[in-house]
Short mmCIF file of C-alpha atoms in Angstrom, two decimals:
data_model
loop_
_atom_site.label_atom_id
_atom_site.label_comp_id
_atom_site.label_asym_id
_atom_site.label_seq_id
_atom_site.Cartn_x
_atom_site.Cartn_y
_atom_site.Cartn_z
CA MET N 1 -60.60 -13.21 -6.06
CA ALA N 2 -61.05 -16.27 -3.86
CA ALA N 3 -63.36 -15.60 -0.92
CA GLY N 4 -61.65 -14.72 2.36
CA ARG N 5 -58.22 -14.19 0.85
CA ILE N 6 -56.22 -11.05 1.66
CA PRO N 7 -55.42 -8.83 -1.35
CA LEU N 8 -51.63 -8.59 -1.56
CA VAL N 9 -49.38 -6.20 -3.47
CA LEU N 10 -45.72 -7.16 -3.98
CA LEU N 11 -43.24 -4.27 -4.16
CA ALA N 12 -39.67 -4.75 -5.42
CA CYS N 13 -37.20 -1.92 -4.80
CA GLY N 14 -33.77 -1.89 -6.38
CA SER N 15 -31.46 -0.51 -9.03
CA PHE N 16 -32.88 -2.54 -11.97
CA ASN N 17 -29.69 -1.63 -13.79
CA PRO N 18 -30.87 -3.09 -16.12
CA ILE N 19 -34.04 -5.04 -15.38
CA THR N 20 -33.46 -8.73 -16.21
CA ASN N 21 -35.64 -11.75 -16.84
CA GLN N 22 -34.66 -12.98 -13.38
CA HIS N 23 -36.12 -9.83 -11.78
CA MET N 24 -39.48 -10.61 -13.36
CA ARG N 25 -39.16 -14.29 -12.51
CA LEU N 26 -39.02 -13.35 -8.80
CA PHE N 27 -42.54 -11.92 -9.05
CA GLU N 28 -43.91 -15.15 -10.56
CA LEU N 29 -42.24 -17.33 -7.91
CA ALA N 30 -43.48 -15.09 -5.10
CA ARG N 31 -47.04 -15.03 -6.42
CA ASP N 32 -47.17 -18.84 -6.69
CA HIS N 33 -45.85 -19.20 -3.15
CA MET N 34 -48.22 -16.69 -1.58
CA HIS N 35 -51.21 -18.28 -3.37
CA SER N 36 -50.10 -21.67 -2.04
CA THR N 37 -50.48 -20.47 1.56
CA GLY N 38 -54.25 -20.25 1.03
CA ASN N 39 -54.31 -16.83 2.76
CA TYR N 40 -53.40 -14.35 0.04
CA GLN N 41 -54.44 -13.30 -3.45
CA VAL N 42 -51.70 -11.36 -5.22
CA VAL N 43 -53.43 -8.53 -7.08
CA LYS N 44 -50.49 -6.45 -8.24
CA GLY N 45 -46.70 -6.31 -8.55
CA ILE N 46 -44.74 -3.05 -8.50
CA VAL N 47 -41.21 -2.44 -9.75
CA SER N 48 -39.76 0.63 -8.03
CA PRO N 49 -36.33 1.69 -9.41
CA VAL N 50 -34.09 3.57 -7.01
CA SER N 51 -33.31 7.28 -7.35
CA ASP N 52 -30.14 8.43 -9.10
CA GLY N 53 -29.10 9.73 -5.68
CA TYR N 54 -28.34 6.19 -4.49
CA GLY N 55 -24.77 6.65 -5.68
CA LYS N 56 -24.07 3.07 -6.76
CA GLN N 57 -21.18 2.59 -9.16
CA GLY N 58 -22.30 2.12 -12.75
CA LEU N 59 -25.87 3.28 -12.10
CA VAL N 60 -27.30 4.70 -15.33
CA SER N 61 -29.93 7.41 -15.12
CA ALA N 62 -33.41 6.66 -13.83
CA GLU N 63 -34.79 7.85 -17.17
CA HIS N 64 -33.12 4.89 -18.91
CA ARG N 65 -33.82 2.38 -16.14
CA ASN N 66 -37.50 3.29 -16.06
CA ALA N 67 -37.78 3.07 -19.85
CA MET N 68 -36.19 -0.38 -19.86
CA ALA N 69 -38.52 -1.58 -17.10
CA LYS N 70 -41.57 -0.40 -19.03
CA LEU N 71 -40.40 -2.32 -22.10
CA ALA N 72 -39.72 -5.45 -20.06
CA LEU N 73 -43.14 -5.41 -18.40
CA GLN N 74 -45.18 -4.97 -21.58
CA THR N 75 -46.09 -8.65 -21.55
CA SER N 76 -47.25 -8.75 -17.92
CA ASP N 77 -50.88 -8.18 -17.02
CA TRP N 78 -50.21 -7.69 -13.29
CA ILE N 79 -46.70 -6.20 -12.82
CA THR N 80 -46.16 -2.50 -13.42
CA ILE N 81 -43.46 0.12 -12.86
CA ASP N 82 -43.91 3.04 -10.49
CA GLU N 83 -41.61 6.08 -10.84
CA TRP N 84 -42.31 7.75 -7.50
CA GLU N 85 -39.09 6.55 -5.85
CA SER N 86 -36.87 7.21 -8.88
CA ASP N 87 -38.28 10.75 -9.18
CA GLN N 88 -37.06 11.71 -5.69
CA PRO N 89 -34.03 14.05 -5.71
CA ASP N 90 -32.27 11.99 -3.03
CA TRP N 91 -32.14 8.32 -2.14
CA THR N 92 -35.24 7.25 -0.21
CA GLU N 93 -35.21 4.67 2.60
CA THR N 94 -37.07 1.51 1.65
CA VAL N 95 -39.53 1.96 4.52
CA VAL N 96 -40.40 5.45 3.24
CA THR N 97 -41.17 3.97 -0.18
CA MET N 98 -43.26 1.27 1.52
CA ARG N 99 -45.27 3.89 3.43
CA HIS N 100 -45.97 5.81 0.23
CA HIS N 101 -47.27 2.77 -1.65
CA HIS N 102 -49.22 1.46 1.32
CA GLY N 103 -51.05 4.78 1.54
CA CYS N 104 -51.88 4.62 -2.19
CA ILE N 105 -53.20 1.06 -1.84
CA LEU N 106 -55.40 1.92 1.14
CA LYS N 107 -56.96 4.80 -0.83
CA GLN N 108 -57.66 2.48 -3.73
CA TYR N 109 -59.42 -0.04 -1.47
CA GLN N 110 -61.19 2.41 0.87
CA GLN N 111 -64.62 1.57 -0.61
CA SER N 112 -64.01 -2.19 -0.47
CA THR N 113 -65.95 -4.29 2.07
CA GLY N 114 -63.49 -7.21 1.93
CA PRO N 115 -60.26 -7.81 3.86
CA SER N 116 -57.82 -4.88 4.06
CA PRO N 117 -55.06 -5.10 1.45
CA GLN N 118 -51.48 -5.74 2.47
CA LEU N 119 -48.14 -4.68 1.00
CA LYS N 120 -45.00 -6.80 1.24
CA LEU N 121 -41.48 -6.21 0.05
CA LEU N 122 -40.30 -8.69 -2.59
CA CYS N 123 -36.56 -9.33 -2.61
CA GLY N 124 -33.81 -11.82 -3.38
CA ALA N 125 -31.63 -13.52 -0.79
CA ASP N 126 -28.82 -11.02 -1.46
CA PHE N 127 -31.09 -8.25 -0.16
CA LEU N 128 -31.20 -9.92 3.26
CA GLU N 129 -27.39 -9.99 3.29
CA GLY N 130 -27.52 -6.19 3.35
CA PHE N 131 -29.11 -6.31 6.81
CA ARG N 132 -25.74 -7.52 8.10
CA VAL N 133 -23.66 -4.66 6.68
CA PRO N 134 -22.87 -2.14 9.46
CA GLY N 135 -24.63 1.18 8.91
CA MET N 136 -26.81 0.06 6.00
CA TRP N 137 -30.05 -0.26 7.98
CA ARG N 138 -31.37 1.60 10.99
CA PRO N 139 -32.81 -0.86 13.52
CA GLU N 140 -36.13 0.99 13.67
CA ASP N 141 -36.46 0.84 9.86
CA LEU N 142 -35.86 -2.89 9.81
CA GLU N 143 -38.36 -3.34 12.63
CA GLU N 144 -41.02 -1.40 10.70
CA LEU N 145 -40.27 -3.21 7.47
CA ALA N 146 -40.63 -6.67 9.00
CA GLY N 147 -43.38 -5.86 11.49
CA ALA N 148 -45.71 -3.48 9.67
CA TYR N 149 -45.32 -4.85 6.15
CA GLY N 150 -43.38 -8.10 5.83
CA LEU N 151 -41.07 -9.63 3.24
CA VAL N 152 -41.23 -12.28 0.56
CA CYS N 153 -37.66 -13.41 -0.07
CA VAL N 154 -36.59 -15.74 -2.88
CA SER N 155 -33.40 -17.81 -2.76
CA ARG N 156 -30.75 -16.85 -5.29
CA GLY N 157 -28.01 -19.17 -6.52
CA GLY N 158 -25.82 -20.20 -3.57
CA LEU N 159 -27.43 -17.62 -1.29
CA GLN N 160 -30.19 -19.03 0.89
CA PRO N 161 -32.27 -16.59 2.94
CA GLU N 162 -32.86 -18.91 5.90
CA ARG N 163 -29.61 -18.12 7.71
CA ALA N 164 -29.93 -14.34 7.32
CA ALA N 165 -33.52 -14.50 8.51
CA HIS N 166 -32.47 -16.60 11.49
CA GLU N 167 -29.61 -14.29 12.50
CA SER N 168 -31.65 -11.08 12.43
CA ASP N 169 -33.51 -10.50 15.71
CA ALA N 170 -36.07 -8.27 13.95
CA LEU N 171 -36.80 -10.89 11.28
CA TRP N 172 -37.00 -13.60 13.95
CA ARG N 173 -39.49 -11.59 16.01
CA HIS N 174 -41.69 -11.13 12.94
CA ARG N 175 -40.94 -14.51 11.33
CA ARG N 176 -44.64 -15.14 10.64
CA ASN N 177 -44.50 -12.07 8.41
CA VAL N 178 -41.39 -13.23 6.53
CA PHE N 179 -41.99 -15.68 3.68
CA LEU N 180 -39.01 -17.60 2.31
CA VAL N 181 -39.36 -18.97 -1.21
CA ARG N 182 -37.06 -21.65 -2.64
CA GLU N 183 -36.09 -21.30 -6.31
CA TRP N 184 -35.46 -24.84 -7.51
CA VAL N 185 -34.49 -23.83 -11.04
CA HIS N 186 -31.29 -21.92 -10.33
CA ASN N 187 -30.53 -18.86 -12.41
CA GLU N 188 -27.23 -17.23 -11.49
CA ALA N 189 -27.68 -14.27 -13.84
CA SER N 190 -27.31 -10.91 -12.11
CA ALA N 191 -27.52 -7.37 -13.43
CA THR N 192 -23.82 -6.95 -12.57
CA GLU N 193 -22.84 -9.89 -14.79
CA VAL N 194 -25.16 -8.66 -17.54
CA ARG N 195 -23.49 -5.23 -17.50
CA ARG N 196 -20.08 -6.89 -17.65
CA ALA N 197 -21.13 -8.90 -20.70
CA LEU N 198 -22.53 -5.81 -22.41
CA ARG N 199 -19.36 -3.80 -21.74
CA ARG N 200 -17.35 -6.55 -23.39
CA GLY N 201 -19.59 -6.71 -26.44
CA LEU N 202 -20.99 -10.13 -25.53
CA SER N 203 -24.54 -11.32 -26.08
CA ALA N 204 -27.18 -10.82 -23.38
CA LYS N 205 -29.93 -12.62 -25.30
CA TYR N 206 -32.25 -14.69 -23.06
CA LEU N 207 -30.92 -12.82 -20.02
CA LEU N 208 -32.82 -9.65 -20.93
CA PRO N 209 -36.01 -9.12 -22.93
CA ASP N 210 -35.24 -8.41 -26.58
CA ASP N 211 -36.81 -4.94 -26.39
CA VAL N 212 -34.46 -4.06 -23.51
CA ILE N 213 -31.43 -5.29 -25.45
CA ASP N 214 -32.50 -3.13 -28.42
CA TYR N 215 -32.95 -0.10 -26.14
CA ILE N 216 -29.48 -0.55 -24.63
CA GLY N 217 -27.96 -0.71 -28.11
CA ARG N 218 -29.80 2.38 -29.35
CA HIS N 219 -28.70 4.46 -26.38
CA ALA N 220 -25.17 2.98 -26.08
CA LEU N 221 -25.65 2.11 -22.42
CA TYR N 222 -23.30 0.04 -20.23
CA THR N 223 -19.88 1.02 -21.46
CA ASP N 224 -16.57 1.34 -19.60
CA ALA N 225 -17.39 5.02 -19.09
CA SER N 226 -20.83 4.35 -17.59
CA GLU N 227 -19.44 1.71 -15.24
CA SER N 228 -17.04 4.29 -13.75
CA LYS N 229 -19.93 6.59 -12.84
CA ASN N 230 -20.12 7.12 -9.04
CA GLN N 231 -16.81 5.26 -8.63
CA GLY N 232 -15.49 5.92 -5.14
CA THR N 233 -18.76 7.49 -3.99
CA PRO N 234 -20.05 6.00 -0.71
CA LEU N 235 -23.51 4.51 -1.07
CA ARG N 236 -26.08 7.07 0.01
CA PRO N 237 -27.55 4.84 2.77
CA LEU N 238 -24.14 4.76 4.49
CA ALA N 239 -23.43 8.47 3.99
CA LYS N 240 -26.93 9.52 5.07
CA GLN N 241 -26.85 7.45 8.26
CA TYR N 242 -23.93 9.45 9.65
CA GLN N 243 -24.94 12.98 8.80
CA PRO N 244 -25.79 15.43 11.58
CA GLY N 245 -29.19 14.57 12.96
CA GLY N 246 -29.09 11.06 11.50
CA THR N 247 -29.85 8.15 13.78
CA GLY N 248 -27.37 5.72 12.32
CA GLY N 249 -24.53 6.63 14.66
CA SER N 250 -23.39 8.76 17.58
CA LEU N 251 -20.30 10.41 16.16
CA ALA N 252 -19.73 13.90 17.43
CA CYS N 253 -19.22 15.39 13.98
CA ALA N 254 -20.54 14.73 10.52
CA THR N 255 -18.93 11.60 9.09
CA THR N 256 -19.02 9.49 5.98
CA ALA N 257 -19.07 5.72 6.18
CA LEU N 258 -16.63 4.38 3.61
CA SER N 259 -16.24 0.74 2.71
CA PHE N 260 -14.57 -1.50 0.20
CA THR N 261 -15.58 -5.05 -0.60
CA CYS N 262 -13.73 -7.89 -2.27
CA THR N 263 -14.45 -11.51 -3.01
CA PHE N 264 -12.11 -14.51 -3.17
CA THR N 265 -12.64 -18.05 -4.41
CA ARG N 266 -11.18 -21.05 -2.56
CA THR N 267 -8.55 -23.03 -4.50
CA THR N 268 -7.34 -25.38 -1.76
CA GLY N 269 -8.51 -26.31 1.73
CA SER N 270 -6.98 -27.88 4.83
CA LYS N 271 -7.97 -30.26 7.58
CA ASN N 272 -7.39 -28.29 10.76
CA ASN N 273 -9.79 -28.45 13.68
CA THR N 274 -12.82 -26.36 12.68
CA ALA N 275 -15.62 -28.82 13.41
CA LYS N 276 -17.03 -26.73 16.25
CA MET N 277 -16.43 -23.35 14.62
CA PRO N 278 -19.20 -21.26 12.96
CA ILE N 279 -17.39 -21.48 9.59
CA ASP N 280 -14.26 -23.01 8.09
CA LEU N 281 -11.99 -20.30 6.69
CA ASN N 282 -9.10 -22.66 5.97
CA GLY N 283 -7.63 -22.58 2.51
CA TYR N 284 -5.91 -20.61 -0.20
CA TRP N 285 -8.18 -17.94 -1.69
CA LYS N 286 -7.76 -16.11 -5.02
CA MET N 287 -9.28 -12.63 -5.44
CA ILE N 288 -11.99 -12.38 -8.09
CA SER N 289 -13.42 -8.90 -7.43
CA ASN N 290 -12.46 -5.71 -5.60
CA ASP N 291 -14.73 -2.64 -5.30
CA ASN N 292 -13.86 0.84 -3.98
CA PHE N 293 -10.37 -0.13 -2.76
CA GLU N 294 -8.59 3.04 -3.92
CA GLU N 295 -11.10 5.28 -2.13
CA TYR N 296 -10.56 3.23 1.04
CA LEU N 297 -6.78 3.68 0.78
CA LYS N 298 -7.26 7.37 0.10
CA ALA N 299 -9.28 7.71 3.31
CA LEU N 300 -6.39 6.02 5.12
CA GLU N 301 -4.10 8.74 3.66
CA VAL N 302 -2.03 6.24 1.68
CA ASN N 303 0.05 8.15 -0.88
CA VAL N 304 -0.84 8.27 -4.57
CA ALA N 305 2.00 6.05 -5.79
CA ILE N 306 1.24 3.24 -3.33
CA ARG N 307 -2.49 3.48 -4.09
CA LYS N 308 -1.90 3.11 -7.82
CA ILE N 309 0.28 0.05 -7.27
CA ALA N 310 -2.12 -1.51 -4.76
CA THR N 311 -5.14 -1.18 -7.03
CA LEU N 312 -3.32 -3.02 -9.83
CA LEU N 313 -2.66 -6.05 -7.61
CA LYS N 314 -4.89 -9.04 -6.98
CA PRO N 315 -3.64 -10.37 -3.65
CA ASP N 316 -4.28 -13.91 -2.46
CA LYS N 317 -5.27 -14.89 1.06
CA ASP N 318 -3.76 -17.94 2.78
CA ILE N 319 -5.81 -18.69 5.90
CA THR N 320 -4.99 -21.23 8.58
CA GLN N 321 -7.68 -21.79 11.20
CA ASP N 322 -7.24 -24.08 14.19
CA GLY N 323 -10.25 -23.64 16.42
CA ASP N 324 -10.31 -19.98 17.49
CA HIS N 325 -6.69 -19.40 16.48
CA ILE N 326 -6.51 -17.90 13.00
CA THR N 327 -3.66 -16.74 10.78
CA ILE N 328 -4.50 -14.66 7.70
CA LYS N 329 -1.71 -14.04 5.21
CA THR N 330 -2.39 -11.48 2.47
CA LEU N 331 0.08 -12.16 -0.34
CA SER N 332 1.01 -10.11 -3.39
CA THR N 333 4.02 -9.37 -5.56
CA PHE N 334 4.37 -5.95 -3.87
CA LYS N 335 3.87 -6.43 -0.13
CA ASN N 336 2.72 -9.23 2.16
CA TYR N 337 0.76 -8.74 5.38
CA ASN N 338 0.31 -11.35 8.12
CA MET N 339 -2.34 -11.22 10.84
CA ASP N 340 -2.22 -13.79 13.66
CA PHE N 341 -4.88 -13.71 16.40
CA THR N 342 -7.16 -15.62 18.72
CA VAL N 343 -10.86 -14.83 18.48
CA GLY N 344 -12.05 -12.76 21.44
CA GLN N 345 -8.57 -11.63 22.56
CA GLU N 346 -7.46 -8.02 22.03
CA PHE N 347 -3.98 -7.52 20.57
CA GLU N 348 -1.80 -4.71 19.24
CA GLU N 349 -1.78 -4.73 15.44
CA ASP N 350 0.97 -3.11 13.39
CA LEU N 351 -0.51 -2.25 9.99
CA SER N 352 2.84 -2.01 8.21
CA GLY N 353 2.26 -2.67 4.57
CA VAL N 354 -1.16 -1.01 4.69
CA ASP N 355 -1.08 2.49 6.20
CA ASP N 356 1.65 1.89 8.82
CA ARG N 357 -0.57 2.76 11.77
CA LYS N 358 -0.92 0.78 15.00
CA CYS N 359 -4.22 -0.07 16.62
CA MET N 360 -5.73 -2.27 19.31
CA THR N 361 -7.62 -5.01 17.51
CA THR N 362 -10.28 -7.49 18.59
CA VAL N 363 -11.79 -10.15 16.33
CA SER N 364 -15.05 -11.84 17.38
CA TRP N 365 -17.64 -14.20 15.96
CA ASP N 366 -20.96 -12.65 14.95
CA GLY N 367 -22.98 -15.68 13.95
CA ASP N 368 -20.99 -17.17 11.09
CA ARG N 369 -19.13 -13.94 10.41
CA LEU N 370 -15.70 -12.93 11.63
CA VAL N 371 -15.93 -9.29 12.73
CA CYS N 372 -12.86 -7.17 13.50
CA VAL N 373 -12.77 -3.85 15.40
CA GLN N 374 -9.55 -1.81 15.05
CA LYS N 375 -9.31 0.99 17.65
CA GLY N 376 -6.84 3.71 16.84
CA GLU N 377 -6.33 6.99 15.03
CA ILE N 378 -9.01 6.20 12.41
CA GLU N 379 -12.45 6.06 14.02
CA GLY N 380 -14.89 3.25 13.26
CA ARG N 381 -12.29 1.10 11.51
CA GLY N 382 -12.75 -2.63 11.05
CA TRP N 383 -13.69 -5.45 8.71
CA THR N 384 -15.96 -8.47 8.33
CA HIS N 385 -15.18 -11.85 6.73
CA TRP N 386 -17.81 -14.41 5.75
CA VAL N 387 -18.13 -17.38 3.43
CA THR N 388 -20.89 -18.27 0.96
CA GLY N 389 -20.32 -21.49 -0.95
CA ASP N 390 -16.74 -21.43 -2.24
CA GLU N 391 -16.43 -17.65 -1.95
CA LEU N 392 -14.78 -15.66 0.83
CA HIS N 393 -16.07 -12.11 1.24
CA LEU N 394 -14.33 -9.18 2.90
CA CYS N 395 -16.03 -5.87 3.73
CA ALA N 396 -13.74 -3.25 5.31
CA LEU N 397 -15.34 -0.17 6.85
CA LEU N 398 -14.24 3.11 8.37
CA TYR N 399 -15.79 6.46 9.15
CA ARG N 400 -14.13 9.68 8.12
CA PRO N 401 -15.08 13.34 8.56
CA SER N 402 -17.44 14.42 5.83
CA LEU N 403 -15.90 16.92 3.47
CA PRO N 404 -17.93 19.79 2.13
CA SER N 405 -18.50 19.52 -1.59
CA ALA N 406 -16.41 21.59 -3.98
CA SER N 407 -19.50 23.68 -4.67
CA THR N 408 -19.35 25.06 -1.10
CA MET N 409 -15.67 26.01 -1.42
CA PRO N 410 -14.40 29.42 -2.59
CA ALA N 411 -13.67 27.88 -6.01
CA ASP N 412 -14.16 24.55 -7.77
CA PHE N 413 -10.93 23.39 -9.46
CA ASN N 414 -12.20 19.96 -10.47
CA GLY N 415 -11.53 18.96 -14.06
CA LYS N 416 -8.97 18.48 -16.80
CA TRP N 417 -7.06 21.58 -17.93
CA ILE N 418 -4.93 21.98 -21.10
CA LEU N 419 -2.00 24.41 -21.24
CA GLU N 420 -2.60 27.38 -23.56
CA THR N 421 0.08 29.97 -22.72
CA ASN N 422 3.33 29.80 -20.80
CA GLU N 423 5.09 33.07 -19.90
CA LYS N 424 8.62 33.23 -18.43
CA PHE N 425 8.60 29.50 -17.70
CA GLU N 426 12.21 29.03 -18.87
CA GLU N 427 13.35 31.83 -16.53
CA TYR N 428 11.54 30.05 -13.69
CA LEU N 429 13.33 26.78 -14.55
CA LYS N 430 16.66 28.65 -14.60
CA ALA N 431 15.97 29.98 -11.11
CA LEU N 432 15.50 26.35 -10.00
CA ASN N 433 18.97 25.52 -11.50
CA ILE N 434 17.50 23.11 -14.06
CA ASP N 435 19.99 22.25 -16.81
CA PHE N 436 19.78 23.62 -20.36
CA ALA N 437 18.74 20.37 -22.09
CA THR N 438 15.91 19.68 -19.65
CA ARG N 439 14.69 23.28 -19.93
CA LYS N 440 14.44 23.02 -23.71
CA ILE N 441 12.50 19.77 -23.48
CA ALA N 442 10.15 21.23 -20.85
CA MET N 443 9.48 24.32 -22.97
CA SER N 444 8.42 22.20 -25.95
CA LEU N 445 5.88 20.12 -24.04
CA SER N 446 2.12 20.48 -23.87
CA GLN N 447 0.99 20.04 -20.27
CA THR N 448 -2.31 18.80 -18.92
CA LYS N 449 -3.46 19.29 -15.34
CA VAL N 450 -6.01 16.95 -13.79
CA VAL N 451 -7.45 18.29 -10.54
CA THR N 452 -9.59 16.33 -8.09
CA GLN N 453 -11.09 18.42 -5.30
CA ARG N 454 -13.08 17.05 -2.37
CA GLY N 455 -13.85 19.97 -0.13
CA ASP N 456 -10.47 21.12 1.22
CA SER N 457 -8.60 18.06 -0.06
CA PHE N 458 -6.88 18.22 -3.45
CA GLU N 459 -5.01 15.99 -5.87
CA PHE N 460 -3.06 17.64 -8.70
CA GLN N 461 -1.62 15.65 -11.60
CA THR N 462 0.61 17.47 -14.09
CA LEU N 463 0.91 15.25 -17.16
CA SER N 464 3.16 15.41 -20.22
CA THR N 465 4.89 13.04 -22.62
CA PHE N 466 8.20 13.69 -20.78
CA ARG N 467 7.43 13.53 -17.06
CA ASN N 468 4.41 13.41 -14.80
CA TYR N 469 4.14 14.99 -11.37
CA GLU N 470 1.51 14.28 -8.74
CA HIS N 471 0.89 15.74 -5.31
CA SER N 472 -1.92 15.75 -2.77
CA PHE N 473 -2.65 18.14 0.06
CA THR N 474 -5.27 19.43 2.47
CA ILE N 475 -5.83 23.14 2.95
CA GLY N 476 -4.07 24.43 6.08
CA VAL N 477 -2.05 21.24 6.67
CA GLU N 478 1.72 21.49 6.09
CA PHE N 479 3.25 18.54 4.24
CA ASP N 480 6.61 17.30 2.98
CA GLU N 481 6.85 17.67 -0.78
CA PHE N 482 9.50 16.16 -3.05
CA THR N 483 9.45 18.02 -6.36
CA LYS N 484 10.40 14.92 -8.33
CA GLY N 485 10.30 15.49 -12.07
CA LEU N 486 10.95 19.22 -11.61
CA ASP N 487 14.08 20.13 -9.60
CA ASN N 488 14.07 17.12 -7.24
CA ARG N 489 14.23 19.13 -4.01
CA HIS N 490 12.57 18.54 -0.66
CA VAL N 491 10.40 21.41 0.59
CA LYS N 492 7.86 22.05 3.34
CA SER N 493 4.65 23.08 1.61
CA LEU N 494 1.53 24.74 2.96
CA VAL N 495 -1.55 25.65 0.90
CA ASN N 496 -4.24 28.08 2.07
CA TRP N 497 -7.21 29.92 0.63
CA GLU N 498 -6.77 33.64 -0.05
CA GLY N 499 -10.23 34.63 -1.17
CA ASP N 500 -10.92 32.31 -4.10
CA LYS N 501 -7.23 31.65 -4.79
CA LEU N 502 -5.12 28.69 -3.72
CA VAL N 503 -1.80 30.03 -2.40
CA CYS N 504 1.14 27.73 -1.66
CA THR N 505 4.39 28.56 0.15
CA GLN N 506 7.30 26.13 -0.34
CA LYS N 507 10.03 26.46 2.30
CA GLY N 508 13.39 25.01 1.35
CA GLU N 509 16.67 25.73 -0.35
CA LYS N 510 15.19 28.34 -2.69
CA ALA N 511 13.95 31.67 -1.36
CA ASN N 512 10.50 33.12 -2.04
CA ARG N 513 9.25 29.90 -3.63
CA GLY N 514 5.58 29.07 -4.12
CA TRP N 515 2.59 29.25 -6.43
CA LYS N 516 -0.94 30.58 -6.79
CA HIS N 517 -3.91 29.01 -8.60
CA TRP N 518 -7.16 30.77 -9.50
CA ILE N 519 -9.98 30.48 -12.01
CA GLN N 520 -11.48 33.06 -14.34
CA GLY N 521 -14.27 31.81 -16.56
CA ASP N 522 -13.11 28.59 -18.19
CA LYS N 523 -9.41 29.36 -17.59
CA LEU N 524 -7.15 28.07 -14.83
CA TYR N 525 -4.23 30.36 -13.95
CA LEU N 526 -0.98 29.27 -12.30
CA GLU N 527 1.54 31.81 -11.03
CA LEU N 528 4.90 30.20 -10.22
CA THR N 529 7.41 32.13 -8.09
CA CYS N 530 11.07 31.44 -7.28
CA GLU N 531 13.35 34.13 -5.88
CA ASP N 532 12.62 37.20 -8.08
CA VAL N 533 11.15 35.30 -11.06
CA VAL N 534 7.40 35.04 -11.71
CA SER N 535 6.01 32.75 -14.43
CA VAL N 536 2.33 32.65 -15.40
CA GLN N 537 0.69 29.68 -17.09
CA VAL N 538 -2.87 29.66 -18.41
CA PHE N 539 -4.88 26.45 -18.89
CA LYS N 540 -8.26 25.99 -20.58
CA ARG N 541 -10.83 23.56 -19.21
CA LYS N 542 -11.29 20.49 -21.38
CA GLU N 543 -14.97 19.61 -21.62
#
């Protein structure tokens, strides 16, 4: 090692799902840059895959991600994988991982008489963008990361780290400890795009090491099924921030931060007065991606039918910006929504076409981002718009009360259940005045129930080749139910726990109407009651 130079270890934390050639290229670029300063000698690089507890959609198990990283790094004589972070049962804050590795490095060098070794976080420009997402980083963690350790950040495609570094007060304060590296040979490949190619049966050669491609093929990784893993699950950093005792917020009760993100590409622009504005939002924007939207709508209590329609759509945005006066039109074949406002001025917003609530809304500039706060029935509601290159990004955020997991409830009904036996069902249908022909069809059908349980909130889908019926409810909360597909009546329904049974009363035209659900072993029981008729159905869990 050159005399007087500081030994430096570069640590990269992330999903590595899967590790790509570009991940490894970051290490080479960072090492060249740090050597060029004349102050550092890079002695080691560490790849630290995140724990399975991170909760990111499509995240395959740490066992596979670690194995792929080991294969990819076989040809490197200075980069290695460390499994400490991925072995943790829960997601670990980046600064906690940094502390662990810094302690290991100090022990290794405790007999050395040269300069004390340093540890810096190696990241891409997209990592810095995460500092701007509300709730993702605690201020004290960011301060420790930048001040005690430092970052080496490499530009990525159209994302340049300079602006994010400039807009963060913590990074500005410790700017001498933040090293920005320009990648002149652009490589737009991302792990997300690689997974998409693999799901579609396309080649990933030259994007991944050959040994990694072989491993993925042998283990049948990155399929449609694997990409749906953790779908709708809030990222653990957001959820953890707002738990009791967390320092990420001051909500009086436990909450979950829920967000959805979508990206649009500009197809046309305009020539309105935006010369003195932080960014130009003018133009017609076509949606190209949309993550976690259905879970967001669910948190807003939008009904199942509307959610299913909304998630099939790809709305466009038509934005007109004249100075601080902005009109955003969200256009689709189902519903359109117009928002007209002046930056900095509060106004009453009617969210018809979304969840039909009203709120007091204020939109402000935060650097080059348009940030909206919507005060109303839903706490912590709002969104952020920003532009990178020809892409418009939208991140909508709200906080909702955390639900206990199904495992803490009297019974866990989650799963798919197949009808096995059906006693006195025709008598039950007769009591509901259902006609003869429909009764005979109903009796010949094989039913499947799909149950989704989140604490005290439930969604039941009853599926058959003839008719489907869906309903959602929360324990202890009365709701209006239309029994469409059954007897087409309107009833007032209320579901409560009785021990480990779900018991529903349905008040309406028919007397003594309701049902009970309970589980014994791998069987789901349903007792249907109308007047003096009781029908019992038994379903078996489908593995």
